[in-house]
mmCIF file of C-alpha atoms in Angstrom:
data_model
loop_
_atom_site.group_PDB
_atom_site.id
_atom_site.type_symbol
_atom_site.label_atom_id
_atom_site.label_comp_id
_atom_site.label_asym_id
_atom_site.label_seq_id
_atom_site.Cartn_x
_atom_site.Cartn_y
_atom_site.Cartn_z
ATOM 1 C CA UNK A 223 0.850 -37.182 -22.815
ATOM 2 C CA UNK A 224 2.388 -36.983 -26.232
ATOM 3 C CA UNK A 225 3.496 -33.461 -28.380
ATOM 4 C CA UNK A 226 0.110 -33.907 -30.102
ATOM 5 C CA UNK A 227 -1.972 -33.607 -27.417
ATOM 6 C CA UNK A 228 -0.181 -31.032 -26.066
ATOM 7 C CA UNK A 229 0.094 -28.448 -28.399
ATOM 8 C CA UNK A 230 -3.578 -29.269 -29.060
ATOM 9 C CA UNK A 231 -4.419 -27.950 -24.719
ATOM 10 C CA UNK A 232 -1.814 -25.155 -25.773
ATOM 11 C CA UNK A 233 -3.662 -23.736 -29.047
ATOM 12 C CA UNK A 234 -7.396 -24.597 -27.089
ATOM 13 C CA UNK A 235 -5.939 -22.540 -24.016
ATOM 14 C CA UNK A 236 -3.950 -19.588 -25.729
ATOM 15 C CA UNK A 237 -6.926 -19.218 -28.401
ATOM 16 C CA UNK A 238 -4.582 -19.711 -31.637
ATOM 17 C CA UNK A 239 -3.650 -22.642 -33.975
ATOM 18 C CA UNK A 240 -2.010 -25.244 -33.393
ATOM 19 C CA UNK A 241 0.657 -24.064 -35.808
ATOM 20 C CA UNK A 242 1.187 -21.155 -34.222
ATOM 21 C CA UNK A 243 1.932 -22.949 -31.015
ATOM 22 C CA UNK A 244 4.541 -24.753 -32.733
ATOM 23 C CA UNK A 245 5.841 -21.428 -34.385
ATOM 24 C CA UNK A 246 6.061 -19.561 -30.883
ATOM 25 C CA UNK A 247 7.613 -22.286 -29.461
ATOM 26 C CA UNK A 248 10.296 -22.833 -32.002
ATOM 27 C CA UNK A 249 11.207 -19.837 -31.972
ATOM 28 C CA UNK A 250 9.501 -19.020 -35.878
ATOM 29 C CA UNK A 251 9.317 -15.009 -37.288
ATOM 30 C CA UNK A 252 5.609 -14.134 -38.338
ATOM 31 C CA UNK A 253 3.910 -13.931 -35.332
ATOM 32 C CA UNK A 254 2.677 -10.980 -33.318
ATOM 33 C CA UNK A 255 4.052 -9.969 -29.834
ATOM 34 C CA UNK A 256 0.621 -10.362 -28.595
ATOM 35 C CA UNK A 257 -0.447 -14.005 -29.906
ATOM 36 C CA UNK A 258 3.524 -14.728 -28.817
ATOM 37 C CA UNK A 259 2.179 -13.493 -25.465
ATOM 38 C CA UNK A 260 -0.834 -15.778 -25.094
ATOM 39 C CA UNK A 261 0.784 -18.767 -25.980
ATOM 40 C CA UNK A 262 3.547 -18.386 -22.853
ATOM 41 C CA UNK A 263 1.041 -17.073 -20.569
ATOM 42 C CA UNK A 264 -1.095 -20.434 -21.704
ATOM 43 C CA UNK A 265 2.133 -22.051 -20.901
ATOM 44 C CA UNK A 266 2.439 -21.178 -17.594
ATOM 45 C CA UNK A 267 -1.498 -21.243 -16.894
ATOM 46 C CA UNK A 268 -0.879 -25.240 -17.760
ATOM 47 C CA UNK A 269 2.314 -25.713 -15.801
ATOM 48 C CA UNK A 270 4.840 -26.657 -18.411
ATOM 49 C CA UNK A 271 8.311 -25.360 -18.633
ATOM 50 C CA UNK A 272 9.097 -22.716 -21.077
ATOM 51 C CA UNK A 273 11.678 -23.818 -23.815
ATOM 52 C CA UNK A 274 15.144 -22.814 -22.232
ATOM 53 C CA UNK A 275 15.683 -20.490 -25.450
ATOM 54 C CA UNK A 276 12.316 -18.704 -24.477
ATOM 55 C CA UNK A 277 13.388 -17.716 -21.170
ATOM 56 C CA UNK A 278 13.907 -14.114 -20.546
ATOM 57 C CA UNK A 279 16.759 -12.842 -18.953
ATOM 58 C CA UNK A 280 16.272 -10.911 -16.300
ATOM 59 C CA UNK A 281 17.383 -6.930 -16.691
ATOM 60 C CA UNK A 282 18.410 -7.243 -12.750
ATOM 61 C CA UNK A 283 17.527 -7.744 -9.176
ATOM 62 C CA UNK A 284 15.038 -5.286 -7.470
ATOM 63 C CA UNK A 285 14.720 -4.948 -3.714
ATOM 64 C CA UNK A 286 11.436 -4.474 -2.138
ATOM 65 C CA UNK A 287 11.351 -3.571 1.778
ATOM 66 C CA UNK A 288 8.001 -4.069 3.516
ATOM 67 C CA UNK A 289 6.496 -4.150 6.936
ATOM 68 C CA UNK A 290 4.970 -7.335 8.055
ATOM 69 C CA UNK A 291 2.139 -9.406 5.570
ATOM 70 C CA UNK A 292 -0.094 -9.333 8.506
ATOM 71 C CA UNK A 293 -2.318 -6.255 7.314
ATOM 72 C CA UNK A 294 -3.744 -7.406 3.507
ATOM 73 C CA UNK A 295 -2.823 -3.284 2.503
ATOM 74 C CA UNK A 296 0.908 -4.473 2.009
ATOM 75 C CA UNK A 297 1.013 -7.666 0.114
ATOM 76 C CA UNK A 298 -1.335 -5.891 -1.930
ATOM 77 C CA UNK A 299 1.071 -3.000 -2.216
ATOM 78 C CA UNK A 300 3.778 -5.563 -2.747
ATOM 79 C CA UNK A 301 1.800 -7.627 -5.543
ATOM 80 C CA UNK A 302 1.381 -4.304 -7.233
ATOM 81 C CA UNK A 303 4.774 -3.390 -7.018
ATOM 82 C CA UNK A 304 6.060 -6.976 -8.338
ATOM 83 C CA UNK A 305 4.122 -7.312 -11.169
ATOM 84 C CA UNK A 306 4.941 -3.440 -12.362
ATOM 85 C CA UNK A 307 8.926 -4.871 -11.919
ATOM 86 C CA UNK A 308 8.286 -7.524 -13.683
ATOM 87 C CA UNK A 309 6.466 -5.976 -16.458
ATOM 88 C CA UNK A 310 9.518 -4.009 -16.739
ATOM 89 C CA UNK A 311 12.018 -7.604 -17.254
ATOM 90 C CA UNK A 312 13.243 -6.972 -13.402
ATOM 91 C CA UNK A 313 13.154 -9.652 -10.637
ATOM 92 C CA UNK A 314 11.395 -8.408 -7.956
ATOM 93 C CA UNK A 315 13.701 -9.876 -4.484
ATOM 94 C CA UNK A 316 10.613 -9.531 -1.206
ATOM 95 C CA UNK A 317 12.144 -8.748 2.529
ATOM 96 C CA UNK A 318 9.105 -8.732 4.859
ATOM 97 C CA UNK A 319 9.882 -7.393 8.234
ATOM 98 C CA UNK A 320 8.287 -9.847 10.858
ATOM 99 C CA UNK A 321 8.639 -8.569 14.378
ATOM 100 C CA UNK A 322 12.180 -9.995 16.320
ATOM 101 C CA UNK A 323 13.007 -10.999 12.799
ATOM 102 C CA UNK A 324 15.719 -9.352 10.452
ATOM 103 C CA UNK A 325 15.609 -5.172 11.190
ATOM 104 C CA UNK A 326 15.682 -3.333 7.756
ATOM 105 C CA UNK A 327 19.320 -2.195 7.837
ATOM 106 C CA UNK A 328 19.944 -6.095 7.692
ATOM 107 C CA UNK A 329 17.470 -6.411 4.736
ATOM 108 C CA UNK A 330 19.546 -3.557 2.846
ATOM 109 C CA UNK A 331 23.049 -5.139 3.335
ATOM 110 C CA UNK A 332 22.056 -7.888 2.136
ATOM 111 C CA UNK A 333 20.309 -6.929 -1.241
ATOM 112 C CA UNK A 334 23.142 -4.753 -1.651
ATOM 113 C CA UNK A 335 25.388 -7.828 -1.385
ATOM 114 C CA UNK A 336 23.471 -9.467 -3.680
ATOM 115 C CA UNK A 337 24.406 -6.354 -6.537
ATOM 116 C CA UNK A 338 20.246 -5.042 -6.695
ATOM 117 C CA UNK A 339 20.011 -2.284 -8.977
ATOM 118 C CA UNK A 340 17.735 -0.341 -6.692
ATOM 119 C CA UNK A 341 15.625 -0.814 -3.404
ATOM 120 C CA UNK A 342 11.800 0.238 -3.012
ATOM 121 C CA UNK A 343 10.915 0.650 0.569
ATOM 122 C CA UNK A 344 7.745 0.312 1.342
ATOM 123 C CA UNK A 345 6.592 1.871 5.166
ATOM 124 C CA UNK A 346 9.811 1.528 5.889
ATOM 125 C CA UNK A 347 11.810 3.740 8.982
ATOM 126 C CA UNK A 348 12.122 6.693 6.591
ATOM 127 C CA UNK A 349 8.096 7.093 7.797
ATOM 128 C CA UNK A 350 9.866 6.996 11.367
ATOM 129 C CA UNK A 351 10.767 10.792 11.985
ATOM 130 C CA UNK A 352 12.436 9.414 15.361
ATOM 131 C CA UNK A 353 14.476 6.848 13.099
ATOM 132 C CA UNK A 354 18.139 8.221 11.767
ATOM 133 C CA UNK A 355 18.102 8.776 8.343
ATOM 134 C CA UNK A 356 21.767 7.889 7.584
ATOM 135 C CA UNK A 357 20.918 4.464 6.814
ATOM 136 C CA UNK A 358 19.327 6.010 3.263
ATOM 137 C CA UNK A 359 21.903 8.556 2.267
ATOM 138 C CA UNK A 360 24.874 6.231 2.983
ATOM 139 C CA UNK A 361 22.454 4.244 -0.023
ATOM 140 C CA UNK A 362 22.319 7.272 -1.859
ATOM 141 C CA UNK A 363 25.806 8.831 -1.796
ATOM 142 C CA UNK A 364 26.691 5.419 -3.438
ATOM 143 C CA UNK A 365 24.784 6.222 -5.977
ATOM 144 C CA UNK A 366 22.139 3.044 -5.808
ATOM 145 C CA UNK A 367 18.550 4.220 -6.664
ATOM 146 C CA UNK A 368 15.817 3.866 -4.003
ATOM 147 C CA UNK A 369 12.234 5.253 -3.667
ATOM 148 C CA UNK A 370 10.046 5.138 -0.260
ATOM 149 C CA UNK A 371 6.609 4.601 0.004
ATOM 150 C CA UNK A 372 4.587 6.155 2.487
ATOM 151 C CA UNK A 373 6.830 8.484 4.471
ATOM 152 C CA UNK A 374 8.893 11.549 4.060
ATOM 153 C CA UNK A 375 11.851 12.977 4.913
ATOM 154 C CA UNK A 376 13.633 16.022 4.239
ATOM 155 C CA UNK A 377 17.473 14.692 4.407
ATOM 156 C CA UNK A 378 16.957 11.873 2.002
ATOM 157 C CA UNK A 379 17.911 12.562 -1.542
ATOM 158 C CA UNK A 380 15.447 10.492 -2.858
ATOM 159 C CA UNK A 381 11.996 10.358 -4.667
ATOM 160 C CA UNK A 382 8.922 9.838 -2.296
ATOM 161 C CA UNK A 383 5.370 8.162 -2.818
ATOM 162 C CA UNK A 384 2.595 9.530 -0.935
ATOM 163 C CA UNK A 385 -1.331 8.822 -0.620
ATOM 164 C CA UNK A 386 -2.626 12.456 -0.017
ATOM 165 C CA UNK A 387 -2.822 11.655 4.184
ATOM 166 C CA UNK A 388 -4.407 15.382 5.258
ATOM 167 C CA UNK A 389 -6.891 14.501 2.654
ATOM 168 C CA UNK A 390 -7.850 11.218 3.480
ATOM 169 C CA UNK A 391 -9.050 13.039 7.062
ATOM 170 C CA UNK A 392 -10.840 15.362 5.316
ATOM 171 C CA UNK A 393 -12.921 13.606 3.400
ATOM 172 C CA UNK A 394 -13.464 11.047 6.212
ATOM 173 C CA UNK A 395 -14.382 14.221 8.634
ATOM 174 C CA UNK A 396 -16.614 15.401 5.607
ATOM 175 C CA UNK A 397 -18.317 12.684 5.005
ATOM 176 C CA UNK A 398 -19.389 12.041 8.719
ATOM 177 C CA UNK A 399 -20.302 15.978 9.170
ATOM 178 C CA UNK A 400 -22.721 15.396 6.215
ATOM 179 C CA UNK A 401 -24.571 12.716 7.519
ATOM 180 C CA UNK A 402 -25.130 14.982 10.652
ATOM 181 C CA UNK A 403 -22.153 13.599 12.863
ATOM 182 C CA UNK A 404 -20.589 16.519 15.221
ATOM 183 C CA UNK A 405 -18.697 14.384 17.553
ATOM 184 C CA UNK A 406 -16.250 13.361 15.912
ATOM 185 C CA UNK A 407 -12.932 11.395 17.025
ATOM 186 C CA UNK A 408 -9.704 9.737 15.191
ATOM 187 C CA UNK A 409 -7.849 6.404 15.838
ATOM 188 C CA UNK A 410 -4.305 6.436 14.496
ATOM 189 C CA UNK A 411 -0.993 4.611 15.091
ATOM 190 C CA UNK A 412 2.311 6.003 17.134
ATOM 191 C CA UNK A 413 2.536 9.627 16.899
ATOM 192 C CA UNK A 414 5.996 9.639 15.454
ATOM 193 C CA UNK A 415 4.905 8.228 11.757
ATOM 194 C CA UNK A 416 4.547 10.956 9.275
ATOM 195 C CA UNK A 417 1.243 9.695 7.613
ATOM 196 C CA UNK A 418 0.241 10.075 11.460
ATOM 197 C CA UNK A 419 1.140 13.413 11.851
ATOM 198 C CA UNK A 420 -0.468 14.484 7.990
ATOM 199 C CA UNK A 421 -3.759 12.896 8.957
ATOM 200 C CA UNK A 422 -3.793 15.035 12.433
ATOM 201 C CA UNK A 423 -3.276 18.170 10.257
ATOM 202 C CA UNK A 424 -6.195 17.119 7.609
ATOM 203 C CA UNK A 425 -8.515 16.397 10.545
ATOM 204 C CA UNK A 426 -7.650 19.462 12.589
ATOM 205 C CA UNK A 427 -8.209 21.637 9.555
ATOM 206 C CA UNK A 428 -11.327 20.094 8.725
ATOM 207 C CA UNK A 429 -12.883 20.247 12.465
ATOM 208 C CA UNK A 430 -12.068 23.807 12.692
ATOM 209 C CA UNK A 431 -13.366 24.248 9.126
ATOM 210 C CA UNK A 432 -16.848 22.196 9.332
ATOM 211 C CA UNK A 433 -17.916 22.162 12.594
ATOM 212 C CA UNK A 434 -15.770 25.086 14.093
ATOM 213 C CA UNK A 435 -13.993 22.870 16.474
ATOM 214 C CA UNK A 436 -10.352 23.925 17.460
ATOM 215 C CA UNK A 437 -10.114 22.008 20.532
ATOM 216 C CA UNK A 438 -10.164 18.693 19.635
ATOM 217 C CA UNK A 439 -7.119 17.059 21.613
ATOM 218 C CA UNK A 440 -9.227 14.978 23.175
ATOM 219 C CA UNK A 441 -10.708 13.481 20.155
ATOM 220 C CA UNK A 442 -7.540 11.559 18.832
ATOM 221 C CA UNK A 443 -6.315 8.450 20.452
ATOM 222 C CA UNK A 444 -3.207 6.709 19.161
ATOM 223 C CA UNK A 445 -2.426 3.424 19.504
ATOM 224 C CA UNK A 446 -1.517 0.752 17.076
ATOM 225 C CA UNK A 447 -2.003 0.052 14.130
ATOM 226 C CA UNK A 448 -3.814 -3.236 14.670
ATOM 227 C CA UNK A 449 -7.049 -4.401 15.086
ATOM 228 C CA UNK A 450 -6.209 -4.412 18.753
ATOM 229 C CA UNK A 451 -4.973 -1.136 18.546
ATOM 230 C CA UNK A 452 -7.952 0.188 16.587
ATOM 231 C CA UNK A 453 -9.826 -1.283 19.132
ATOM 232 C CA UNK A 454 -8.129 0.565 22.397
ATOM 233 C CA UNK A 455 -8.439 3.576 20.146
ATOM 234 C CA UNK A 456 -11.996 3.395 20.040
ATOM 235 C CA UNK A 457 -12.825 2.390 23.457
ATOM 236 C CA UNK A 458 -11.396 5.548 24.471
ATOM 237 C CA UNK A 459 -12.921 7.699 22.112
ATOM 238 C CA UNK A 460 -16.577 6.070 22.715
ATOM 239 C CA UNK A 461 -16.006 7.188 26.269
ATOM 240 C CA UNK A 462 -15.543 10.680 25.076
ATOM 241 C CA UNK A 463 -19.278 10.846 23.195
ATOM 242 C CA UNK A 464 -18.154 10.114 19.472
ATOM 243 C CA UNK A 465 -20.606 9.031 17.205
ATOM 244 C CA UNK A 466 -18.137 9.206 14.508
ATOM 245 C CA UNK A 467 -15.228 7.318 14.356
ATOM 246 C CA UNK A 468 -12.455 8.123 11.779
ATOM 247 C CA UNK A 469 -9.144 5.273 11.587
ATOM 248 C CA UNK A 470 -5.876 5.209 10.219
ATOM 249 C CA UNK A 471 -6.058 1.846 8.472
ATOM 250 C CA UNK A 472 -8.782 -0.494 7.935
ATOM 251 C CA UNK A 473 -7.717 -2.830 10.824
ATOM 252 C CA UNK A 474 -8.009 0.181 13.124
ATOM 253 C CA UNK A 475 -11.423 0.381 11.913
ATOM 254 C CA UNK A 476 -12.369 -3.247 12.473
ATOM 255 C CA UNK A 477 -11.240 -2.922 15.691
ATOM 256 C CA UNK A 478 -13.446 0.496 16.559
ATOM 257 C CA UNK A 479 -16.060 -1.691 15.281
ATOM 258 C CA UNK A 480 -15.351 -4.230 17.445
ATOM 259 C CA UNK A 481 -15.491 -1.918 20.625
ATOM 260 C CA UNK A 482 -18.250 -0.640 19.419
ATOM 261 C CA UNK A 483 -20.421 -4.075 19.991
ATOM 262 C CA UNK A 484 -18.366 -4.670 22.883
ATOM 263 C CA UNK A 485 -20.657 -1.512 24.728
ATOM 264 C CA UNK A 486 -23.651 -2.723 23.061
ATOM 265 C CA UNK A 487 -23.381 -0.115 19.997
ATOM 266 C CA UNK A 488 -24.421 -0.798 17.250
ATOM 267 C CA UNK A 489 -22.289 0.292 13.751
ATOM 268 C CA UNK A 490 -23.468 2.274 11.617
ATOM 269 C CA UNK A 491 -26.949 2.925 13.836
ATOM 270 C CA UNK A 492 -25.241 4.493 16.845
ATOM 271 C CA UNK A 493 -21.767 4.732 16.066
ATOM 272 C CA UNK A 494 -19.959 5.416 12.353
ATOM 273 C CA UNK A 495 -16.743 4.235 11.393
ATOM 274 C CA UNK A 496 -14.611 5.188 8.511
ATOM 275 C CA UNK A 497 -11.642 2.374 7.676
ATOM 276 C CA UNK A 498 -8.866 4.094 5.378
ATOM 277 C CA UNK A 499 -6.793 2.256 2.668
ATOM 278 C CA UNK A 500 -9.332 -0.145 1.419
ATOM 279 C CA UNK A 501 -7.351 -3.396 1.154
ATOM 280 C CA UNK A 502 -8.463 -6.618 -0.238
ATOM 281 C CA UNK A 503 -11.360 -8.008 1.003
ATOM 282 C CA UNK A 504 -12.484 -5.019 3.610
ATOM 283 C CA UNK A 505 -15.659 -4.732 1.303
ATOM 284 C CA UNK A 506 -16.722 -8.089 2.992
ATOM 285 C CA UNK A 507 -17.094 -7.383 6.758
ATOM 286 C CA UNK A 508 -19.914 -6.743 8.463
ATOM 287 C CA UNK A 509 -21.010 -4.119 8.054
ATOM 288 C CA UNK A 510 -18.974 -3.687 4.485
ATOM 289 C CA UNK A 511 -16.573 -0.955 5.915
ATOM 290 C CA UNK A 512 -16.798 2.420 4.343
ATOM 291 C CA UNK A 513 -12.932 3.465 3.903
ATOM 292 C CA UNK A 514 -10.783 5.922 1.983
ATOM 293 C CA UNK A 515 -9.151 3.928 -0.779
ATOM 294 C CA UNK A 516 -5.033 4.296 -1.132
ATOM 295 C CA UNK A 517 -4.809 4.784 -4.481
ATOM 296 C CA UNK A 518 -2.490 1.205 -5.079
ATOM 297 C CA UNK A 519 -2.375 0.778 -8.439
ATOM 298 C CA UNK A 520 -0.883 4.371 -9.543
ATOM 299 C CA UNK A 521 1.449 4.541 -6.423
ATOM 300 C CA UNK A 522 3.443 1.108 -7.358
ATOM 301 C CA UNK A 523 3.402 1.855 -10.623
ATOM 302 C CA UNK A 524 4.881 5.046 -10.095
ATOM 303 C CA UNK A 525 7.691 3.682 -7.756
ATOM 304 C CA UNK A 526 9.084 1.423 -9.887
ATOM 305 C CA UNK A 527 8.692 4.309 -13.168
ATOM 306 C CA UNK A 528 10.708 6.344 -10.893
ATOM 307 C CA UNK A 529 13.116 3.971 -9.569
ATOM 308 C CA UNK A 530 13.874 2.532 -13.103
ATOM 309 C CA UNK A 531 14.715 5.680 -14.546
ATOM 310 C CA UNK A 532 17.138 6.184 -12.301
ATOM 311 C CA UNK A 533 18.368 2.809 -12.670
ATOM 312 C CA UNK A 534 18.925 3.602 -16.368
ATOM 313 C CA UNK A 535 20.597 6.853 -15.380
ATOM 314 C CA UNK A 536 18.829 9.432 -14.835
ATOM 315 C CA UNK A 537 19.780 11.529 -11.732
ATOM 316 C CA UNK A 538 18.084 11.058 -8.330
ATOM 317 C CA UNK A 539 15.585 14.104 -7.484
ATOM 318 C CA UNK A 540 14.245 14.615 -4.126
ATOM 319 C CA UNK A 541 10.646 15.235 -4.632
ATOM 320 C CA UNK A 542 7.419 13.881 -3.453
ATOM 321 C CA UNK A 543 4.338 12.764 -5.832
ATOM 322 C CA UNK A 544 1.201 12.407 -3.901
ATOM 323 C CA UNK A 545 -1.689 10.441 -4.883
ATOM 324 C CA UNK A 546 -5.469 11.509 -4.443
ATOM 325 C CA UNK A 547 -7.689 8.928 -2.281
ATOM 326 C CA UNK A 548 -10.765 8.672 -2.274
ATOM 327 C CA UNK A 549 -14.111 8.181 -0.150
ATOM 328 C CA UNK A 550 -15.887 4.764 -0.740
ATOM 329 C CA UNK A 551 -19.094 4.610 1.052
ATOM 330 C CA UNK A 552 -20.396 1.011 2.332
ATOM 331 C CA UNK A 553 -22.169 0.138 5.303
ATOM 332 C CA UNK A 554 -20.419 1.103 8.427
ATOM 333 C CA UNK A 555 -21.598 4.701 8.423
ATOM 334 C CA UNK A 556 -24.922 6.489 8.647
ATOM 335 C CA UNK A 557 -26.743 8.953 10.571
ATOM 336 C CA UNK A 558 -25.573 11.327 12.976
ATOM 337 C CA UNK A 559 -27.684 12.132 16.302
ATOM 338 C CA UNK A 560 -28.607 15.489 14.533
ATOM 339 C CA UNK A 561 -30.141 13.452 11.973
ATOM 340 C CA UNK A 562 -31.856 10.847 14.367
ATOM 341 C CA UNK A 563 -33.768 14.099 16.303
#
């Protein structure tokens, strides 16, 4: 293809002149950071090369930490993440955890062997509160920045990200007492995981509050956090008379939907189920899942603000910001047996 041609399927793609193609690409004064913009991303969009002198360097290497791909919340959380780095003129480095493979201590050696300016962890062990914390202040007392996602611990010196986890059972509880739901169980993962523990507390309090249930031990089931798990979960819980199903991620949820049609329940007629985290795709299955949506967007963007101020010097402050969720209704819940009467 010659220059023509292409700058012609540049200017048609970016919107602008061919001139201004040629300008941008030359390296020209007079145009605006935004048309400068649409001409690379055109660039990109097409496949062609940028010009070596219209490469950016990169500010640094970023570590990001996360648990396996295998539930669509965390390459979500990840994509989010990345493109808030990048944004920023950092390189965004990905370890995924796959089970057998590399533990996270391994991970962090070697990003800190490769000279990152700071580590996000995403779900990491810091959510773990059987899990030594050492491994994050020996980080910290050498001054490298770090934030973690989705966890909290006391002895870590570091700022925390949090979805609002008591809350999330709340309004998952609410919602199900409102549509006339009184037996009400919850599927989580391993009790040692602090968003466990927070969403036992939110759906305690609400129990006790809504229906004036303090008893309800043997209403939560833990398990994993799998479809499989969710699944196990739910079985158990069905055998216990719930009509109302609350989960601790939308896997869980598939999988109490799942056991559901396994006794020959139907979802939401018989049984309700509420998902929580709303990742990609979940407003697809069948039924389309009602969920608590993990607020995504604001969290990752917030985790890298954070992390990148300290990277540029300011000091490290142990605090936690917590992000609201909130309820979206879809399919997979309905009337209670109140209701039904």
């Amino acid at each position: 293809m010659n220059g023509h041609a292409r700058l012609a399927d540049i200017a048609a793609q970016a919107g602008v002149s061919e001139a201004t193609v040629s300008r941008v690409l030359n390296g020209k004064p007079g145009v605006s950071a935004a048309t400068r913009q649409a001409v690379m991303t055109a660039l990109d969009l097409m496949g062609y090369e940028r010009p070596p002198r219209l490469r950016q360097r990169s500010n640094g290497l970023v570590g990001l930490v996360t648990p396996e791909l295998d539930n669509p919340i965390f390459p979500a959380f990840a994509q989010a993440i990345e493109k808030a780095l990048t944004q920023h003129g950092y390189t965004p480095v990905l370890c995924t955890q796959l089970p057998g493979g590399a533990p996270e201590d391994e991970f962090t050696e070697l990003l800190v062997d490769r000279g990152v300016s700071g580590i996000v962890f995403v779900s990491g062990l810091h959510a773990d509160t059987t899990a030594r914390m050492d491994r994050y202040t020996r980080l910290t007392d050498r001054g490298l920045p770090i934030v973690l996602v989705d966890g909290y611990s006391e002895h870590i010196d570091a700022p925390f990200i949090s979805p609002d986890d008591r809350m999330a059972a709340r309004l998952s509880v609410q919602h199900l007492v409102d549509l006339g739901h009184e037996r009400i169980g919850i599927a989580l993962g391993p009790r040692r995981f602090v968003p466990v523990i927070r969403k036992i507390e939110g759906y305690r309090q609400a129990m006790a509050q809504l229906l004036g249930s303090a008893d309800v031990d043997d209403l939560i089931a833990h398990s994993l956090f799998s479809v499989e798990g969710g699944q196990a979960a739910a079985a158990q819980l069905l055998a216990r008379g719930c009509t109302g199903i609350v989960c601790a991620s939308d896997l869980m949820a598939l999988g109490a939907i799942r056991a559901c049609r396994e006794k020959g329940l139907s979802v939401p007629g018989e049984v309700s189920v509420v998902g929580f985290d709303d990742s990609p795709l979940i407003a697809f299955t069948d039924p389309p899942l009602t969920t608590v949506r993990k607020p995504i967007g604001a969290m990752a963007s917030a985790a890298v603000q954070t992390l990148l101020e300290e990277v540029n010097g300011a000091p490290a402050k142990h605090v936690e910001l917590i992000f609201q969720p909130e309820l979206v209704v879809r399919g997979s819940t309905g009337s209670g047996p109140l209701v039904n009467r």
